[in-house]
Coordinates of C-alpha atoms in Angstrom, one line a residue:
M1 CA 0.0 0.0 0.0
L2 CA 1.3 3.4 -0.9
A3 CA 1.6 6.2 1.6
R4 CA -1.0 9.0 1.7
M5 CA 1.7 11.6 1.6
A6 CA 3.2 10.3 -1.6
I7 CA 5.9 12.0 -3.6
C8 CA 6.4 11.3 -7.3
G9 CA 9.5 11.2 -9.4
I10 CA 9.3 12.6 -12.9
D11 CA 11.7 12.2 -15.9
E12 CA 11.5 12.2 -19.7
A13 CA 13.1 10.3 -22.5
G14 CA 13.7 11.6 -26.0
R15 CA 14.7 15.2 -25.8
G16 CA 17.7 14.7 -28.1
P17 CA 16.5 12.5 -31.0
L18 CA 15.9 13.8 -34.5
A19 CA 12.6 11.8 -34.7
G20 CA 9.7 10.6 -32.6
P21 CA 7.9 12.0 -29.5
V22 CA 9.2 13.0 -26.2
V23 CA 7.8 10.7 -23.4
A24 CA 7.7 11.4 -19.7
A25 CA 6.8 9.2 -16.7
A26 CA 5.7 10.0 -13.2
V27 CA 6.2 7.3 -10.6
I28 CA 5.1 6.9 -7.0
L29 CA 7.0 4.1 -5.3
P30 CA 6.0 2.4 -2.1
R31 CA 8.3 3.0 0.9
K32 CA 8.9 -0.7 1.3
G33 CA 9.2 -3.4 -1.4
R34 CA 10.9 -1.1 -4.0
P35 CA 12.7 -2.9 -6.8
K36 CA 16.4 -3.3 -6.3
G37 CA 19.0 -2.0 -8.7
L38 CA 17.2 1.2 -9.7
D39 CA 19.7 3.2 -11.8
D40 CA 19.6 5.8 -14.6
S41 CA 17.9 4.1 -17.6
K42 CA 20.7 5.2 -19.9
Q43 CA 23.2 3.1 -18.0
L44 CA 21.2 -0.1 -18.0
S45 CA 21.1 -2.7 -20.7
L46 CA 17.9 -3.1 -22.7
E47 CA 17.1 -6.4 -20.8
A48 CA 17.8 -4.9 -17.4
R49 CA 15.7 -1.8 -18.2
E50 CA 12.7 -3.8 -19.3
E51 CA 12.9 -6.2 -16.4
L52 CA 13.1 -3.3 -13.9
A53 CA 10.2 -1.5 -15.7
A54 CA 8.0 -4.6 -15.2
K55 CA 9.0 -4.7 -11.5
I56 CA 8.3 -1.0 -11.0
R57 CA 4.9 -1.3 -12.6
A58 CA 4.1 -4.2 -10.3
V59 CA 4.5 -2.1 -7.2
A60 CA 4.1 1.5 -8.2
I61 CA 1.6 4.0 -9.4
V62 CA 2.7 5.1 -12.9
G63 CA 1.6 7.9 -15.2
V64 CA 2.9 8.3 -18.7
G65 CA 2.7 11.4 -20.8
V66 CA 3.6 12.0 -24.5
A67 CA 4.3 15.2 -26.5
S68 CA 4.1 14.7 -30.2
V69 CA 6.5 15.6 -33.0
E70 CA 4.1 18.3 -34.0
E71 CA 4.1 19.8 -30.5
I72 CA 7.9 19.6 -30.3
D73 CA 8.1 21.5 -33.6
T74 CA 5.5 24.1 -32.6
I75 CA 6.4 24.9 -29.0
N76 CA 10.1 23.7 -28.9
I77 CA 11.6 20.6 -27.2
L78 CA 11.9 22.1 -23.7
R79 CA 8.3 23.1 -23.5
A80 CA 7.2 19.9 -25.1
S81 CA 9.2 17.9 -22.5
H82 CA 7.4 19.9 -19.7
L83 CA 4.1 19.3 -21.4
A84 CA 4.8 15.5 -21.4
M85 CA 5.8 15.7 -17.7
Q86 CA 2.5 17.5 -16.9
R87 CA 0.6 14.9 -18.8
A88 CA 2.4 12.1 -16.9
F89 CA 1.7 13.8 -13.6
H90 CA -2.0 14.1 -14.4
A91 CA -2.1 10.4 -15.5
L92 CA -1.3 9.3 -12.0
T93 CA -4.3 7.7 -10.2
Q94 CA -3.1 9.2 -6.9
T95 CA -2.3 12.8 -6.5
P96 CA 1.2 13.3 -4.9
V97 CA 1.9 16.0 -2.4
A98 CA 5.2 16.9 -4.1
A99 CA 7.2 16.0 -7.2
I100 CA 11.0 15.6 -7.8
V101 CA 12.0 16.2 -11.4
D102 CA 15.3 15.3 -13.1
G103 CA 17.2 18.3 -14.5
N104 CA 17.7 22.0 -13.9
M105 CA 14.2 23.2 -14.8
A106 CA 10.8 21.8 -13.9
P107 CA 7.3 22.2 -15.3
E108 CA 4.4 23.9 -13.5
L109 CA 2.5 21.3 -11.5
P110 CA -0.3 21.6 -8.9
C111 CA 2.0 20.7 -6.1
P112 CA 5.5 21.7 -4.8
V113 CA 8.2 20.7 -7.3
E114 CA 11.9 20.2 -6.7
W115 CA 14.3 19.7 -9.6
V116 CA 17.5 17.7 -9.0
I117 CA 20.4 17.7 -11.5
D118 CA 21.2 14.0 -12.1
G119 CA 18.1 13.0 -10.3
D120 CA 17.8 10.0 -12.5
V121 CA 21.0 8.7 -10.9
I122 CA 20.7 9.8 -7.3
V123 CA 16.9 9.8 -6.5
P124 CA 15.3 6.3 -6.7
I125 CA 11.8 7.5 -7.6
V126 CA 13.3 9.7 -10.4
S127 CA 15.4 6.7 -11.5
A128 CA 12.2 4.6 -11.7
A129 CA 10.5 7.4 -13.8
S130 CA 13.5 7.5 -16.1
I131 CA 13.3 3.7 -16.7
I132 CA 9.6 3.8 -17.4
A133 CA 9.9 6.7 -19.8
K134 CA 12.8 5.1 -21.7
V135 CA 11.1 1.7 -22.0
E136 CA 7.8 3.4 -23.2
R137 CA 9.5 5.5 -25.8
D138 CA 11.7 2.7 -27.1
R139 CA 8.5 0.6 -27.5
M140 CA 6.8 3.4 -29.4
M141 CA 9.9 3.9 -31.7
T142 CA 10.0 0.2 -32.4
E143 CA 6.3 0.3 -33.5
L144 CA 6.9 3.4 -35.6
C145 CA 9.8 1.6 -37.3
A146 CA 7.2 -0.7 -39.0
Q147 CA 5.3 2.4 -40.3
Y148 CA 8.4 4.2 -41.5
P149 CA 10.8 1.5 -42.8
G150 CA 14.3 2.2 -44.0
Y151 CA 15.3 4.6 -41.2
G152 CA 16.2 2.0 -38.5
F153 CA 14.1 3.5 -35.8
S154 CA 13.9 0.2 -33.8
K155 CA 17.7 0.3 -33.6
H156 CA 18.6 3.9 -32.8
K157 CA 15.2 5.1 -31.5
G158 CA 15.5 8.3 -33.5
Y159 CA 18.8 9.5 -32.2
G160 CA 21.2 11.1 -34.7
T161 CA 23.5 8.1 -35.2
P162 CA 25.6 7.9 -38.3
E163 CA 23.2 5.2 -39.6
H164 CA 20.2 7.4 -39.0
Q165 CA 21.9 10.4 -40.6
Q166 CA 22.7 8.4 -43.7
A167 CA 19.1 7.2 -44.0
L168 CA 17.9 10.8 -43.5
A169 CA 20.2 11.9 -46.3
R170 CA 19.1 9.1 -48.6
L171 CA 15.4 9.1 -47.9
G172 CA 14.7 12.6 -46.6
P173 CA 12.6 13.3 -43.5
C174 CA 9.5 11.3 -42.8
A175 CA 6.4 12.3 -40.9
I176 CA 8.0 11.7 -37.4
H177 CA 11.2 13.7 -38.0
R178 CA 11.4 16.9 -36.0
R179 CA 11.6 19.6 -38.5
S180 CA 12.7 22.1 -35.9
F181 CA 16.0 20.2 -35.4
K182 CA 18.8 21.4 -37.6
P183 CA 20.0 18.0 -39.1
V184 CA 16.4 17.4 -40.2
Q185 CA 16.2 20.9 -41.7
D186 CA 19.5 20.3 -43.5
A187 CA 18.3 17.0 -44.9
L188 CA 15.0 18.6 -46.1
Q189 CA 16.9 21.5 -47.7
A190 CA 19.2 19.0 -49.5
Q191 CA 16.2 17.0 -50.7
L192 CA 14.5 20.2 -52.1
Q193 CA 17.7 21.2 -53.9
L194 CA 18.0 17.8 -55.5
R195 CA 14.4 18.0 -56.7
A196 CA 15.0 21.5 -58.0
A197 CA 18.1 20.4 -59.9
G198 CA 16.4 17.3 -61.4

């Protein structure tokens, strides 16, 4: 049973990629029976992250929020990240009395908010949120890979790897590429120049 005076941890995944949504998670963990081995999701193997995500979901209250590519391109990635965090917070089935957010800025929430730099490493509830956000976003990008073949989204999850940049140059941007990001703008411009020359 979770405490009445619950505090949630909030983190996001997907601020840096060239494609796909930004996904946030809000997590309230019980005081006892927390999964062992919580760590920043970026430092865990895929298998360890998915295993921990299942253990977290088994004992925690979890809310997930998403901001779309269109929202990222319209309001910018920072505001879209905060929007996803707000949506994750409001998706919780229990209202926390406070929130701890990873990073150096936090969204407006209807409770006191504390931001912690490297919170995904040093605060267990934020680590749990980081893991859930990363697993959820990875799943979404794997599903989007089937809709947009040729880019390798299931492999690099939209990050600007050499493989992704090569596919972007070869195929041009697709519907889930962030047109507000310079590498995508450059690829779009190159594609338009090729069409104009041909």
